[in-house]
Short mmCIF file of C-alpha atoms in Angstrom, two decimals:
data_model
loop_
_atom_site.label_atom_id
_atom_site.label_comp_id
_atom_site.label_asym_id
_atom_site.label_seq_id
_atom_site.Cartn_x
_atom_site.Cartn_y
_atom_site.Cartn_z
CA MET A 130 -19.06 22.14 4.70
CA PRO A 131 -20.14 19.41 6.19
CA GLY A 132 -23.51 18.37 5.20
CA SER A 133 -23.12 20.53 1.65
CA HIS A 134 -22.04 17.73 -0.14
CA PRO A 135 -24.18 14.25 -0.65
CA PRO A 136 -22.92 11.60 1.08
CA LEU A 137 -20.04 9.36 -0.15
CA PRO A 138 -20.53 5.63 -1.27
CA PRO A 139 -18.39 3.02 0.79
CA PHE A 140 -15.80 2.33 -0.39
CA SER A 141 -12.81 -0.25 -0.82
CA PHE A 142 -8.90 0.71 -1.12
CA ALA A 143 -6.33 -0.62 -2.87
CA LEU A 144 -2.99 0.66 -1.12
CA GLN A 145 0.41 0.34 -3.12
CA GLY A 146 3.94 -0.69 -1.33
CA GLY A 147 7.05 1.36 -1.92
CA GLY A 148 9.06 2.32 1.43
CA ALA A 149 9.20 5.67 2.35
CA HIS A 150 7.03 6.81 -0.29
CA GLY A 151 4.01 5.19 1.73
CA ALA A 152 3.84 8.50 3.47
CA PHE A 153 1.99 9.62 0.22
CA THR A 154 -0.68 7.28 1.15
CA TRP A 155 -1.15 8.59 4.82
CA GLY A 156 -2.01 12.07 3.74
CA VAL A 157 -4.29 10.56 1.28
CA LEU A 158 -6.07 8.23 4.18
CA ASP A 159 -5.27 11.82 6.25
CA ARG A 160 -7.84 13.61 4.45
CA LEU A 161 -10.52 11.58 3.09
CA LEU A 162 -10.60 10.41 6.78
CA GLU A 163 -11.65 14.08 7.80
CA GLU A 164 -14.93 13.48 6.04
CA PRO A 165 -17.58 12.49 8.52
CA ASP A 166 -19.33 10.11 6.43
CA LEU A 167 -16.43 7.91 4.80
CA ALA A 168 -17.17 3.96 5.23
CA ILE A 169 -14.49 1.41 4.08
CA ASP A 170 -15.60 -2.40 2.95
CA GLY A 171 -12.34 -3.58 2.66
CA VAL A 172 -8.57 -3.07 2.36
CA SER A 173 -5.87 -4.77 -0.11
CA ALA A 174 -2.28 -3.62 0.69
CA THR A 175 1.34 -4.48 0.39
CA SER A 176 4.43 -3.70 1.92
CA SER A 177 4.43 0.25 3.40
CA GLY A 178 0.53 0.21 2.17
CA ALA A 179 0.04 -2.67 4.60
CA MET A 180 1.74 -0.95 7.26
CA ASN A 181 -0.64 1.95 6.67
CA ALA A 182 -3.59 0.07 6.91
CA LEU A 183 -3.14 -2.14 9.85
CA ALA A 184 -2.71 1.81 11.52
CA LEU A 185 -5.94 2.65 9.72
CA ALA A 186 -7.76 -0.13 11.30
CA GLN A 187 -6.12 0.24 14.32
CA GLY A 188 -6.64 3.88 15.03
CA TRP A 189 -10.33 3.32 13.78
CA ILE A 190 -10.80 0.07 16.75
CA GLU A 191 -9.44 2.82 19.43
CA GLY A 192 -11.04 6.44 18.40
CA GLY A 193 -12.75 6.18 14.84
CA ARG A 194 -11.95 8.26 12.21
CA ASP A 195 -9.91 11.13 14.56
CA GLY A 196 -8.27 7.70 16.12
CA ALA A 197 -6.87 6.28 12.48
CA ARG A 198 -5.45 9.83 12.06
CA ALA A 199 -3.59 9.68 15.34
CA THR A 200 -2.49 5.93 14.58
CA LEU A 201 -1.26 7.04 10.69
CA GLU A 202 0.34 10.36 12.59
CA ALA A 203 2.36 8.04 14.71
CA LEU A 204 3.54 5.61 12.60
CA TRP A 205 5.06 7.80 10.22
CA GLN A 206 6.62 10.26 12.88
CA ALA A 207 8.30 6.66 14.50
CA VAL A 208 9.74 5.80 10.88
CA ALA A 209 11.36 8.95 10.68
CA THR A 210 12.20 9.31 14.66
CA GLN A 211 13.68 5.42 14.10
CA SER A 212 14.96 7.23 10.62
CA ASN A 213 18.75 5.24 10.33
CA PRO A 214 17.67 1.62 11.27
CA LEU A 215 14.57 2.28 9.19
CA ARG A 216 16.26 1.90 6.11
CA TRP A 217 17.01 -1.34 6.98
CA GLY A 218 13.33 -2.33 6.89
CA LEU A 219 12.51 0.34 3.80
CA GLY A 220 16.00 -0.36 1.68
CA SER A 221 19.74 1.17 2.22
CA THR A 222 21.56 1.95 -0.51
CA LEU A 223 25.02 0.53 0.90
CA LEU A 224 22.93 -2.68 2.07
CA SER A 225 21.40 -2.75 -1.31
CA SER A 226 25.15 -2.59 -2.95
CA TRP A 227 26.21 -5.80 -0.39
CA ALA A 228 22.69 -7.99 -1.15
CA HIS A 229 24.48 -8.45 -5.04
CA HIS A 230 27.27 -10.48 -3.35
CA PHE A 231 26.27 -11.50 0.01
CA THR A 232 23.05 -13.23 1.01
CA PRO A 233 20.47 -11.77 3.56
CA GLU A 234 21.98 -14.53 6.44
CA GLN A 235 25.38 -13.40 5.86
CA ILE A 236 24.37 -9.39 5.59
CA ASN A 237 22.10 -9.79 8.89
CA PRO A 238 23.20 -12.89 10.19
CA LEU A 239 20.95 -11.57 13.83
CA GLY A 240 17.95 -11.76 12.03
CA LEU A 241 17.27 -7.87 13.10
CA ASN A 242 14.58 -6.31 11.27
CA PRO A 243 13.52 -2.73 13.31
CA LEU A 244 10.19 -2.87 11.82
CA ARG A 245 9.45 -5.70 14.24
CA ALA A 246 10.02 -3.38 17.32
CA LEU A 247 8.26 -0.23 15.42
CA ALA A 248 4.68 -2.92 14.50
CA ASP A 249 5.08 -4.57 17.10
CA ARG A 250 4.62 -1.53 19.50
CA LEU A 251 2.20 0.19 17.30
CA PHE A 252 -0.45 -2.96 16.60
CA ASP A 253 -2.43 -5.03 18.61
CA PHE A 254 -2.28 -7.73 16.32
CA GLU A 255 -5.16 -9.79 18.69
CA ARG A 256 -7.35 -6.88 19.21
CA LEU A 257 -7.07 -6.54 14.99
CA ARG A 258 -8.17 -9.99 14.62
CA ALA A 259 -10.99 -9.87 16.46
CA GLU A 260 -12.30 -6.03 16.14
CA THR A 261 -11.05 -5.00 12.57
CA PRO A 262 -13.92 -2.80 11.54
CA PHE A 263 -13.71 -3.54 7.90
CA LYS A 264 -12.05 -6.44 5.63
CA LEU A 265 -7.81 -6.33 5.34
CA PHE A 266 -6.23 -8.35 2.83
CA VAL A 267 -2.35 -8.05 3.25
CA ALA A 268 -0.43 -9.57 0.20
CA ALA A 269 2.87 -11.59 0.31
CA THR A 270 4.49 -13.73 -2.27
CA ARG A 271 5.36 -17.07 -1.61
CA VAL A 272 8.98 -17.99 -2.42
CA ARG A 273 8.33 -21.61 -4.01
CA ASP A 274 5.72 -20.35 -6.74
CA GLY A 275 5.55 -16.68 -6.81
CA ALA A 276 2.18 -17.36 -5.89
CA LEU A 277 0.11 -14.41 -4.12
CA LYS A 278 -1.27 -15.47 -0.13
CA LEU A 279 -3.72 -12.74 0.93
CA PHE A 280 -3.42 -12.64 4.76
CA GLY A 281 -6.99 -11.96 5.91
CA ASN A 282 -8.44 -10.93 9.15
CA HIS A 283 -8.36 -13.49 10.98
CA GLU A 284 -4.78 -14.67 9.94
CA LEU A 285 -3.54 -11.13 10.75
CA SER A 286 0.00 -11.07 12.97
CA LEU A 287 3.23 -9.51 12.85
CA ASP A 288 5.00 -12.09 10.78
CA ALA A 289 2.36 -11.47 8.30
CA LEU A 290 2.99 -7.78 8.26
CA LEU A 291 6.68 -8.71 8.17
CA ALA A 292 6.11 -11.16 5.13
CA SER A 293 4.82 -8.59 2.82
CA THR A 294 7.74 -6.22 4.26
CA CYS A 295 10.17 -8.84 3.07
CA LEU A 296 12.85 -7.44 0.85
CA PRO A 297 14.79 -10.79 0.24
CA GLN A 298 17.93 -8.76 -1.27
CA LEU A 299 17.93 -7.82 2.79
CA PHE A 300 16.22 -10.20 4.91
CA ALA A 301 15.35 -13.91 5.12
CA ALA A 302 12.21 -15.15 4.04
CA VAL A 303 9.38 -14.95 6.79
CA VAL A 304 8.21 -18.78 7.53
CA ILE A 305 4.67 -19.15 8.46
CA ASP A 306 3.02 -22.28 8.32
CA ASP A 307 5.86 -24.13 6.64
CA GLU A 308 5.59 -21.34 3.68
CA ALA A 309 8.39 -18.96 3.04
CA TYR A 310 7.25 -15.36 1.87
CA TRP A 311 8.82 -11.85 0.43
CA ASP A 312 8.12 -8.73 -0.21
CA GLY A 313 4.25 -8.92 -1.23
CA GLY A 314 4.94 -6.23 -4.44
CA TYR A 315 6.55 -9.24 -6.43
CA ALA A 316 2.84 -11.23 -6.89
CA GLY A 317 0.32 -7.77 -6.44
CA ASN A 318 0.71 -4.44 -5.58
CA PRO A 319 -1.87 -3.76 -4.57
CA ALA A 320 -4.02 -6.88 -5.12
CA LEU A 321 -7.19 -5.57 -6.55
CA GLU A 322 -9.00 -9.56 -6.46
CA PRO A 323 -10.04 -9.09 -2.71
CA LEU A 324 -11.69 -6.15 -3.32
CA VAL A 325 -13.72 -7.12 -6.59
CA TYR A 326 -14.83 -10.79 -5.30
CA ARG A 327 -14.73 -10.69 -1.64
CA CYS A 328 -16.23 -7.13 -0.82
CA GLN A 329 -19.56 -5.13 -2.03
CA ALA A 330 -18.25 -1.87 -1.85
CA PRO A 331 -19.14 -0.18 -5.49
CA HIS A 332 -16.31 1.90 -5.28
CA VAL A 333 -12.74 1.03 -5.42
CA VAL A 334 -9.73 3.47 -4.63
CA CYS A 335 -6.37 2.72 -5.47
CA VAL A 336 -3.76 4.11 -4.23
CA LEU A 337 -0.49 4.64 -5.72
CA VAL A 338 3.40 6.02 -4.50
CA GLN A 339 5.04 6.46 -7.80
CA PRO A 340 3.41 8.02 -11.05
CA LEU A 341 1.96 5.91 -13.54
CA SER A 342 4.22 6.60 -16.37
CA ARG A 343 7.81 8.73 -16.37
CA PRO A 344 8.16 11.36 -18.86
CA ARG A 345 11.41 11.42 -19.37
CA LEU A 346 13.40 8.16 -20.56
CA PRO A 347 15.85 6.72 -18.29
CA ALA A 348 19.62 7.65 -19.43
CA SER A 349 21.93 6.35 -16.56
CA ALA A 350 22.45 2.87 -15.96
CA ARG A 351 21.44 3.61 -12.11
CA GLU A 352 17.98 5.37 -13.61
CA ILE A 353 17.89 2.66 -15.15
CA THR A 354 18.29 0.28 -13.09
CA GLU A 355 15.59 2.05 -10.62
CA ARG A 356 13.18 1.99 -13.33
CA ILE A 357 13.30 -1.48 -13.67
CA ALA A 358 12.76 -2.15 -9.91
CA GLU A 359 9.40 0.25 -10.28
CA LEU A 360 8.76 -1.94 -13.05
CA GLY A 361 8.71 -5.14 -11.22
CA PHE A 362 6.48 -3.58 -8.49
CA SER A 363 4.26 -2.41 -10.58
CA THR A 364 3.56 -4.67 -13.43
CA THR A 365 1.19 -7.18 -11.50
CA PHE A 366 -1.56 -4.29 -10.70
CA LEU A 367 -1.11 -2.91 -14.14
CA ARG A 368 -2.06 -6.06 -15.86
CA GLU A 369 -4.42 -6.76 -13.08
CA TYR A 370 -6.32 -3.22 -13.40
CA ASP A 371 -6.66 -3.28 -17.19
CA SER A 372 -8.01 -6.78 -17.09
CA LEU A 373 -10.87 -5.03 -15.10
CA VAL A 374 -11.49 -2.43 -16.90
CA HIS A 375 -11.58 -4.57 -20.50
CA ALA A 376 -13.74 -7.22 -18.72
CA GLN A 377 -16.12 -4.01 -17.85
CA ALA A 378 -16.04 -2.92 -21.53
CA ALA A 379 -17.14 -6.76 -22.57
CA LEU A 380 -19.95 -6.55 -20.37
CA ARG A 381 -21.32 -3.53 -21.41
CA GLY A 382 -24.90 -4.44 -23.32
CA SER A 383 -24.65 -8.23 -22.01
CA VAL A 384 -27.84 -9.47 -20.73
CA PRO A 385 -28.99 -11.40 -18.81
CA LEU A 386 -26.00 -11.20 -16.14
CA SER A 387 -25.37 -12.77 -13.02
CA ALA A 388 -24.94 -11.62 -9.74
CA LEU A 389 -21.53 -11.11 -10.62
CA GLY A 390 -21.55 -10.23 -13.59
CA ARG A 391 -23.93 -7.00 -12.50
CA ARG A 392 -21.47 -6.08 -9.80
CA MET A 393 -18.56 -5.86 -12.31
CA LYS A 394 -20.18 -3.61 -14.35
CA ALA A 395 -21.21 -1.48 -11.53
CA LEU A 396 -18.08 -1.24 -10.03
CA ARG A 397 -16.16 1.72 -10.30
CA LEU A 398 -12.77 1.87 -10.31
CA HIS A 399 -10.43 5.07 -9.06
CA LEU A 400 -6.55 6.08 -9.30
CA ILE A 401 -4.98 8.23 -6.68
CA GLU A 402 -1.40 8.87 -8.08
CA PRO A 403 1.14 10.87 -7.16
CA GLY A 404 1.62 12.19 -10.78
CA ASP A 405 3.88 15.05 -11.90
CA SER A 406 4.34 15.79 -8.03
CA LEU A 407 6.63 12.85 -7.56
CA ALA A 408 7.67 12.13 -11.17
CA GLU A 409 11.65 13.61 -10.43
CA TYR A 410 11.78 11.29 -7.84
CA ARG A 411 12.83 8.21 -8.25
CA ALA A 412 13.43 4.67 -6.38
CA LYS A 413 16.14 6.47 -3.87
CA THR A 414 13.93 8.51 -2.20
CA SER A 415 12.25 5.30 -1.04
CA LEU A 416 14.91 5.41 1.49
CA ASN A 417 14.43 8.88 2.60
CA THR A 418 12.80 8.53 6.05
CA GLU A 419 13.85 11.86 7.33
CA ALA A 420 10.72 13.78 8.82
CA GLY A 421 10.45 16.98 6.50
CA PHE A 422 10.69 14.28 3.43
CA LEU A 423 7.74 12.33 4.90
CA ALA A 424 5.48 15.17 5.58
CA GLU A 425 5.96 16.69 2.28
CA LEU A 426 4.65 13.60 0.67
CA ARG A 427 1.95 13.80 3.53
CA ASP A 428 1.23 17.09 1.71
CA LEU A 429 0.94 15.65 -1.82
CA GLY A 430 -1.26 13.24 -0.58
CA ARG A 431 -3.69 15.76 1.20
CA GLU A 432 -3.87 17.58 -2.19
CA ALA A 433 -4.34 14.53 -4.24
CA ALA A 434 -7.07 13.17 -2.33
CA GLY A 435 -8.68 16.21 -2.07
CA GLN A 436 -8.84 17.20 -6.03
CA TRP A 437 -9.65 13.64 -5.93
CA LEU A 438 -13.03 14.22 -3.76
CA LEU A 439 -13.74 17.33 -6.00
CA ARG A 440 -13.50 15.06 -9.21
CA LEU A 441 -15.78 12.96 -7.66
CA ARG A 442 -18.29 14.97 -6.94
CA SER A 443 -19.23 17.08 -9.80
CA GLY A 444 -19.15 13.65 -11.28
CA THR A 445 -15.84 14.16 -13.69
#
């Protein structure tokens, strides 16, 4: 019941990318947006996580928490409705096999990207740049040196989103200000740095769309390939997360501390991840944009968020 719990602290969110598995994040956000005192300081997001982040911001501008829930639902309904062509943006088994033999320009000479039309219809980037109610950081990978690029509030654009979701096997690099970019997952999936150093919220919630560990060793060639792909899109986050945890441990008992040291020491890191509920799903299910599957992931996300809220409020 509203009012029966102490108010929630301000949060920043780190939203991982992972194709259709981003519907899990939809569910997490949908559940948390039911909390009337939810306050968001910043959101760092990659690929499908960036799609969720922009839907969250767009809806919040238009109608607060209820508007954010409605726009997130509209996003994933659109993904399901345009299921076949959107597999171009979220990945395709056939196209992925072609990518071993052809360049994106050969596979897709017209540069078609169905995510462009969907995002152009759902998001008002001019309004997002001017009115976003919290700090946004959309991650992309700079092709020439692999560096992480974070597009902030005043840099939000359709091209920035397409860069964050650009799978190089299927699409030509997105060029912004003479720099070429690929999917942000290679450099930060998601990036924690802006939420630590450029935001003030005392709690950072990392919403992951794949389990942190796999209970079963991959056995077949396909499973090995899929696990390699998963690791390629998660190791940067895990390294950054572990570095923060170790830094916090090193600061315990250290006096005096700088302002940054005090923030680092007090910062609370949280994980909401699918765990065993997605343990049997693998990379290939990130291509599944059927409405029933997306709804299943949403429900898993809602349940995970609800369980996390219970632990947060109980202090465990």
